[in-house]
Tab-separated table of C-alpha atoms in Angstrom:
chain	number	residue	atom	x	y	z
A	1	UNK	CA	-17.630	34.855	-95.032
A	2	UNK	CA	-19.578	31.699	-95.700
A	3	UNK	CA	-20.510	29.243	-93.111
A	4	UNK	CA	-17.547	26.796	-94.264
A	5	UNK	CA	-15.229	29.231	-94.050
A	6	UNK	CA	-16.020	30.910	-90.721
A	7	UNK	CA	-16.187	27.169	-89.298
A	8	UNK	CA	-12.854	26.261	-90.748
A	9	UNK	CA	-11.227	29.546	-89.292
A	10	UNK	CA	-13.176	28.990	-85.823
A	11	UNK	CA	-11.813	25.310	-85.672
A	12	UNK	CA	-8.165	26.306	-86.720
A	13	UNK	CA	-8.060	29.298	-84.221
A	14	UNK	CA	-9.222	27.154	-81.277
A	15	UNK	CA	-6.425	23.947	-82.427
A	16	UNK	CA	-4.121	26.727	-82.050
A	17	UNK	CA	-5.585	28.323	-78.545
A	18	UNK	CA	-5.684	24.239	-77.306
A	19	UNK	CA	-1.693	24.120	-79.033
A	20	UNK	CA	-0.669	26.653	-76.248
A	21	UNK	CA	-2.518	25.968	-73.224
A	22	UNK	CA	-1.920	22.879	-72.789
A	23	UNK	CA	-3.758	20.484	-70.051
A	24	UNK	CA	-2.461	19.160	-67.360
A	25	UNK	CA	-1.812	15.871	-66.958
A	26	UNK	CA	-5.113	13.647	-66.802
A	27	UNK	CA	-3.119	10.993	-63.857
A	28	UNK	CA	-2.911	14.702	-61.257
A	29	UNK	CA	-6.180	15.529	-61.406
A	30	UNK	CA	-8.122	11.878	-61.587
A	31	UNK	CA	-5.842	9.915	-59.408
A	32	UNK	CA	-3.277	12.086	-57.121
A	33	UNK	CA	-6.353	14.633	-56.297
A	34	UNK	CA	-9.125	13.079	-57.172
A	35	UNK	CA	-8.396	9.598	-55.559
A	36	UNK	CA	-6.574	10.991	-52.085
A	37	UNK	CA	-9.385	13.224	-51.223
A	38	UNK	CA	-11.938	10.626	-51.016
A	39	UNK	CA	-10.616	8.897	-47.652
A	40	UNK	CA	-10.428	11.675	-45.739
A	41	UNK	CA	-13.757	12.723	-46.216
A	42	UNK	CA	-15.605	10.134	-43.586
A	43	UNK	CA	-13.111	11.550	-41.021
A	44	UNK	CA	-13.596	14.988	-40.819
A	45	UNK	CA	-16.821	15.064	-38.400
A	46	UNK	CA	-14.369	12.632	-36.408
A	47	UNK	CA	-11.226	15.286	-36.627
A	48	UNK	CA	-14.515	18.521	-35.895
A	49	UNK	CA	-15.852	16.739	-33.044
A	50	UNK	CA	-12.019	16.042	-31.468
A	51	UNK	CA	-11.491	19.798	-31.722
A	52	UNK	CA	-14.257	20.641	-30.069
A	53	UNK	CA	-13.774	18.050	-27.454
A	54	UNK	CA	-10.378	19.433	-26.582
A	55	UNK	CA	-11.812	23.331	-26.522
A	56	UNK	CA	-14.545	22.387	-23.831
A	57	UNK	CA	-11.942	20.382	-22.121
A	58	UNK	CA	-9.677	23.406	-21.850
A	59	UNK	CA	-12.038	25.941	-20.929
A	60	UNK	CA	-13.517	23.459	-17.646
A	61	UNK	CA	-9.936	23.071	-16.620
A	62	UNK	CA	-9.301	26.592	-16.508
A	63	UNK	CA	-12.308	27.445	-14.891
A	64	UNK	CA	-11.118	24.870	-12.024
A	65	UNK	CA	-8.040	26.423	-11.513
A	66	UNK	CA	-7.895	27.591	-7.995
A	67	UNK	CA	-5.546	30.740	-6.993
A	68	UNK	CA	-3.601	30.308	-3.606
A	69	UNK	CA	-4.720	30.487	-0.308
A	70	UNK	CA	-3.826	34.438	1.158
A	71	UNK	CA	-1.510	34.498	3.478
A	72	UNK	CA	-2.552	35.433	7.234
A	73	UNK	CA	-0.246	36.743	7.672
A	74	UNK	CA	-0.428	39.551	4.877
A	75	UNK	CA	-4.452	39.334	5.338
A	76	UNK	CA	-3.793	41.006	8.615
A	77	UNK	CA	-1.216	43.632	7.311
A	78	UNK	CA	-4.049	44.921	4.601
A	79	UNK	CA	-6.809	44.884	7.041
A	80	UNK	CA	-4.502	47.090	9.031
A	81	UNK	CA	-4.848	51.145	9.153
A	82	UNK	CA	-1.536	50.812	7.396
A	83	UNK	CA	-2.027	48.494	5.039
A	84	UNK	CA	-0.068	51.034	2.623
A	85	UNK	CA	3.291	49.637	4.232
A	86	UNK	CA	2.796	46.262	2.802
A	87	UNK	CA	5.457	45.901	-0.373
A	88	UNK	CA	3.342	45.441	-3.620
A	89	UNK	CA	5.433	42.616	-4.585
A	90	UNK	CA	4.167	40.808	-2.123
A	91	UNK	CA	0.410	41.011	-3.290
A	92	UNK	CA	1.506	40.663	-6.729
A	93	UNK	CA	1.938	36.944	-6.224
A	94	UNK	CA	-1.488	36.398	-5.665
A	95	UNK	CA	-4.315	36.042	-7.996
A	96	UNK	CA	-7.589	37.413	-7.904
A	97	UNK	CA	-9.555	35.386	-5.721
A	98	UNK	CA	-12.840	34.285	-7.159
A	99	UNK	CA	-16.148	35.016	-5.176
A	100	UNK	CA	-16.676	31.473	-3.837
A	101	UNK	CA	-12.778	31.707	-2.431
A	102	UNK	CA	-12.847	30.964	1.535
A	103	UNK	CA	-11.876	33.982	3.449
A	104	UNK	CA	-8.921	33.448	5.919
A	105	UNK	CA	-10.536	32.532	9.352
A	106	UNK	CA	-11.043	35.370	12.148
A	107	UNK	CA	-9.288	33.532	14.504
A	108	UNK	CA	-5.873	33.530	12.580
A	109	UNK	CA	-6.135	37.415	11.486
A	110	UNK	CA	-5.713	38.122	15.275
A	111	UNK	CA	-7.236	41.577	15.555
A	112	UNK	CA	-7.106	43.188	18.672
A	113	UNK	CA	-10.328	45.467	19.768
A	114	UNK	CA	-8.363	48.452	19.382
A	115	UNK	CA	-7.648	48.054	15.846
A	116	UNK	CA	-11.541	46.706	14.721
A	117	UNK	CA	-12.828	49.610	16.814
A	118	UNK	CA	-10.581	52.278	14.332
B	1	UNK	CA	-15.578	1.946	-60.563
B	2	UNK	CA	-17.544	1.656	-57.802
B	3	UNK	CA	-20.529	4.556	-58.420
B	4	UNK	CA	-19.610	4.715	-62.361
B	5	UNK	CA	-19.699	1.071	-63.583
B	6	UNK	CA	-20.129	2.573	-66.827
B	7	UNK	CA	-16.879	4.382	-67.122
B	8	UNK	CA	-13.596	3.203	-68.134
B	9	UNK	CA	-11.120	5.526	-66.789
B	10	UNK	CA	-8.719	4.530	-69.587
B	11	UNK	CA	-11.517	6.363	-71.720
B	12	UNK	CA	-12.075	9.034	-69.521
B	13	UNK	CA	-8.382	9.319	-70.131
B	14	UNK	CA	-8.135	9.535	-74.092
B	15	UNK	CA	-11.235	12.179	-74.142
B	16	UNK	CA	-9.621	14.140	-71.064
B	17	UNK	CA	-8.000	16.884	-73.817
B	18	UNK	CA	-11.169	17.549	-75.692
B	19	UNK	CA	-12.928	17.873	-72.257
B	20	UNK	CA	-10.111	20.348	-70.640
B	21	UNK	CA	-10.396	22.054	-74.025
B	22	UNK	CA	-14.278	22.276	-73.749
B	23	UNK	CA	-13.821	23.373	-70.326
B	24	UNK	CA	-11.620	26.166	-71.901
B	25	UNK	CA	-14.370	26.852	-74.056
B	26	UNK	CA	-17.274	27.210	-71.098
B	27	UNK	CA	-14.517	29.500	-68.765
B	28	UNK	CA	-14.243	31.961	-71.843
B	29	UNK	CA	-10.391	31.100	-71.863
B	30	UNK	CA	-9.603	31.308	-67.805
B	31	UNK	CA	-7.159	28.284	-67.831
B	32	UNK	CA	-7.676	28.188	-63.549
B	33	UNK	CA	-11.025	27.785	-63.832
B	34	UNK	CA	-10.969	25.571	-66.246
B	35	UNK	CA	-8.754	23.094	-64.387
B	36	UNK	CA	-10.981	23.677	-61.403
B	37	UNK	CA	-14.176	23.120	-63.067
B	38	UNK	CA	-12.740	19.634	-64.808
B	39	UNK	CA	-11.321	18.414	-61.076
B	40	UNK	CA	-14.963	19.017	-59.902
B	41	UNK	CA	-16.257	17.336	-62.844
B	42	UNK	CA	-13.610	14.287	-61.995
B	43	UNK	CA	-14.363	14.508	-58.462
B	44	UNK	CA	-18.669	14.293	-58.486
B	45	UNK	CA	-17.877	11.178	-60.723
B	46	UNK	CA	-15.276	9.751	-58.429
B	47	UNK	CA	-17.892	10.349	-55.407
B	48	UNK	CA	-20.924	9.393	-57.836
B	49	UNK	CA	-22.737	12.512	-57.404
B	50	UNK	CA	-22.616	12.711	-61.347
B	51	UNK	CA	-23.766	9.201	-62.792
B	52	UNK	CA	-23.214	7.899	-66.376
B	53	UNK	CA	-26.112	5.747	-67.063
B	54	UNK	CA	-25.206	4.996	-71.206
B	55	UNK	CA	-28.014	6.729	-72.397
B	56	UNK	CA	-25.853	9.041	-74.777
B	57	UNK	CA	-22.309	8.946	-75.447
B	58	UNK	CA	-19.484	9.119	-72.785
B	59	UNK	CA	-18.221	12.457	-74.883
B	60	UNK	CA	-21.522	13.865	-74.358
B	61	UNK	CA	-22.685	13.097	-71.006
B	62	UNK	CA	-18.793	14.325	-69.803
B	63	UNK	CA	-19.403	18.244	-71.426
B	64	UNK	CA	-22.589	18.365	-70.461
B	65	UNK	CA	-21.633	17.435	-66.797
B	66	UNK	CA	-18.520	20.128	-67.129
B	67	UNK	CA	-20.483	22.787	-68.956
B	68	UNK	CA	-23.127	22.142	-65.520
B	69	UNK	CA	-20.133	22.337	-63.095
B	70	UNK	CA	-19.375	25.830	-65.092
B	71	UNK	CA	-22.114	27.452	-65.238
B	72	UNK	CA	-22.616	26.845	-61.243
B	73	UNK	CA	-19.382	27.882	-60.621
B	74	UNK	CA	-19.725	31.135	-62.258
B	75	UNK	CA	-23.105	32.010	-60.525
B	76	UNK	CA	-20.846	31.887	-57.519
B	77	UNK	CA	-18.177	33.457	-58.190
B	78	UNK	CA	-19.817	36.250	-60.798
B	79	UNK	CA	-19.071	39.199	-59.080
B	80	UNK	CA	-15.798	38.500	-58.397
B	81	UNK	CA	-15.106	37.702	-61.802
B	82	UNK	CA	-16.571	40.655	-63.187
B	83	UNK	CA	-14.506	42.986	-61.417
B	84	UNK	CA	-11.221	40.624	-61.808
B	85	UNK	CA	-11.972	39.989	-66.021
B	86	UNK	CA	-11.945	43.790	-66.149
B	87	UNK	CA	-8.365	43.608	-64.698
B	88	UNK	CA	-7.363	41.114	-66.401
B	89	UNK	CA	-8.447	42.351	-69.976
B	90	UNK	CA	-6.773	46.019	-69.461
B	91	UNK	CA	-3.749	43.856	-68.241
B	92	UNK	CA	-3.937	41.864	-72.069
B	93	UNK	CA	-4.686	44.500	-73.470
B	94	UNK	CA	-1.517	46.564	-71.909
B	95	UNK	CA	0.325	43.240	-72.920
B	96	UNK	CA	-0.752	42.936	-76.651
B	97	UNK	CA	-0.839	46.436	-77.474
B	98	UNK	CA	2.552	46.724	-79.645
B	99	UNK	CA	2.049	43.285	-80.816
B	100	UNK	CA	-0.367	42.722	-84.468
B	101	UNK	CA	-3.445	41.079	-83.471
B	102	UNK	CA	-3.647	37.737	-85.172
B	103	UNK	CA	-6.248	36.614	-87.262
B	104	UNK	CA	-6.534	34.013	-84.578
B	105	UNK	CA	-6.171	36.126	-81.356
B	106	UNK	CA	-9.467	38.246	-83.246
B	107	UNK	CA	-11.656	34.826	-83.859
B	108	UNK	CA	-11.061	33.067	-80.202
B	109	UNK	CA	-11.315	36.310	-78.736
B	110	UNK	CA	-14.465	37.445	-80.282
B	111	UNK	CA	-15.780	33.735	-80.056
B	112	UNK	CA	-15.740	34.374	-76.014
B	113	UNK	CA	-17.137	37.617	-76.144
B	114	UNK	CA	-20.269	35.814	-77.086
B	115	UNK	CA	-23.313	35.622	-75.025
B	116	UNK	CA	-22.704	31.614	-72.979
B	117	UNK	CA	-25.441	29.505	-75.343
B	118	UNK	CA	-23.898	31.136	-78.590
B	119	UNK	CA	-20.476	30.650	-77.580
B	120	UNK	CA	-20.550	27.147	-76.058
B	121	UNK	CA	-23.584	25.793	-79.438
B	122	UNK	CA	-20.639	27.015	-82.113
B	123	UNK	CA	-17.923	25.461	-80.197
B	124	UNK	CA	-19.293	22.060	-80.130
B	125	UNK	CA	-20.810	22.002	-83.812
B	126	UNK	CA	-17.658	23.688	-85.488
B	127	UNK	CA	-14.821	22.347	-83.570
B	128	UNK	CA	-15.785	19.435	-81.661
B	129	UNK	CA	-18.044	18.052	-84.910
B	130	UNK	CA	-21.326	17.393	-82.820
B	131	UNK	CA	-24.543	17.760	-84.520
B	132	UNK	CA	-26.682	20.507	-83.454
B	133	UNK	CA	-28.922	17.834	-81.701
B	134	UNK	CA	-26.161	16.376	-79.814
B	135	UNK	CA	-24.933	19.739	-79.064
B	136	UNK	CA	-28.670	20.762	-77.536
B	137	UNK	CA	-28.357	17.682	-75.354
B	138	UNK	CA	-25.205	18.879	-73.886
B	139	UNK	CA	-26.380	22.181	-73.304
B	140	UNK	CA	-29.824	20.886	-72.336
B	141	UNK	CA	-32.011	22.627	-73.926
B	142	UNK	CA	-34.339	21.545	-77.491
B	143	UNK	CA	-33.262	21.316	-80.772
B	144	UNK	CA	-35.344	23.935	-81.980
B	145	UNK	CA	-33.752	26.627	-79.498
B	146	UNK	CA	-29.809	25.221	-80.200
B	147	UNK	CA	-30.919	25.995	-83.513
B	148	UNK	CA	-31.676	29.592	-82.834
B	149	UNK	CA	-28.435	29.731	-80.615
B	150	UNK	CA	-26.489	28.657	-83.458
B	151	UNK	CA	-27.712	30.880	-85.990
B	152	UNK	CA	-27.935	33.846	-83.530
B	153	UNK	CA	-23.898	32.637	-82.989
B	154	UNK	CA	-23.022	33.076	-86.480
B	155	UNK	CA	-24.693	36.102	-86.962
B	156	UNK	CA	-23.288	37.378	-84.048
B	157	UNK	CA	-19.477	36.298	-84.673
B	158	UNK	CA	-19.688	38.058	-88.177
B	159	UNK	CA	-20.533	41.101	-86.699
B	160	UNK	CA	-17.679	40.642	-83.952
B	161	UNK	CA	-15.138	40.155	-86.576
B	162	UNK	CA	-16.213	42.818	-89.150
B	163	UNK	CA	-15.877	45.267	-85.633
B	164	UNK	CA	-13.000	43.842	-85.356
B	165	UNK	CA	-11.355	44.398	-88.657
B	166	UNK	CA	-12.397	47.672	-88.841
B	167	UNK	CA	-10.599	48.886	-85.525
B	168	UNK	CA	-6.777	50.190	-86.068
């Protein structure tokens, strides 16, 4: 096969590879894509920087979230010797207290000298 | 155009074909990639990263700019593509089996077997009519060595075909 030949089969096998797969039109990919992406690119450090605004801002206002006072009531049934009578339920509603959480005063817990002595 | 003075989109428009086709050319065949690689191509001169500055032709500067985006693109994603082309060719090959392989089917496929420099030096000089000079300016490299590529090409695309002929 001379050179004229093998570039005149090259060239008519490739018209008829470009025949089937055909491009796409040039106005989706310059203008539509091309065009539309540009303007959004100064914004998104803006768009980042919100995101990461809003995560900090949720994770300080759950760490401020204070659980309910405890009841004296109930403080004084579970420091009793039967604290084991006191429904479950009635715990249940409260959440863990964090370390710095005040403890309910002596005075209100009402503990006679019996009961601290056992 | 704001970064591309140069460039007449209307232009860009009339050579966009012959560039998706090129593109064809430097993706051995993928059609995806090739669309990718010409939206990059469209997008670095939209954002000026790639700048025409008229020192060769439009045509020229535009595949040597895709052929870049290509190349890059494949250094990334080689090893995905080597494993996936290996699919994909037992999957053509499962397709094509009952039907007579074309004349043309042979030549386009044996034309992307060949090693990238080969490949891409024929395509411009025998379909796309570029000198050998102007095709060692796309590819950026001398003329001497698109020379070699070219003659290496033809050697090697005889040999391709004659394998080819010769298989049942």
């Amino acid at each position: 096969m001379s050179d004229h030949d093998l570039a005149a089969a090259l060239r008519a096998a490739l018209e008829q590879r470009d025949r089937v797969v055909r491009p796409p039109h040039f106005a989706t990919m310059w203008t539509d894509r091309g065009e539309r992406r540009r303007p959004l690119l100064p914004w998104r450090p803006l768009v980042a920087s919100a995101a990461c605004a809003l995560v900090v801002v949720g994770i300080v206002w759950n760490s401020t979230q204070r659980p309910a006072r405890l009841d004296p009531v109930l403080a004084h049934q579970l420091s009793s010797a039967e604290y084991w009578r006191v429904p479950t339920d009635d715990v249940l509603v409260y959440e863990a207290a964090p370390l710095s959480a005040d403890l309910p005063s002596p005075t209100g817990l009402q503990i006679s000298l019996e009961e601290s002595l056992l | 155009m704001r970064h591309n003075p140069l460039i007449d989109p209307r232009e860009l428009e009339q050579l966009h074909g012959q560039c998706f086709s090129w593109a064809l050319t430097c993706t051995r065949g993928h059609r995806s990639e090739a669309e990718d690689v010409l939206q990059m191509t469209y997008l670095a001169i939209i954002e000026g990263r790639a700048r025409f500055d008229g020192e060769s032709s439009l045509k020229t500067w535009l595949f040597a700019v895709i052929r870049n985006h290509a190349r890059s693109r494949s250094r990334h994603l080689r090893y995905v593509l080597q494993s996936l082309s290996r699919i994909a060719a037992f999957a053509a090959d499962e397709q094509t089996r009952d039907e007579p392989h074309s004349e043309t089917h042979r030549l386009v496929a044996a034309l992307h077997a060949l090693p990238n420099r080969q490949r891409e030096v024929l395509d411009l000089v025998f379909y796309r009519g570029l000198a050998i000079a102007e095709a060692a300016k796309v590819l950026g490299i001398g003329l001497g060595t698109a020379r070699v590529h070219y003659e290496r090409g033809k050697a090697t695309l005889r040999r391709q075909l004659a394998a080819l002929e010769r298989m049942p």
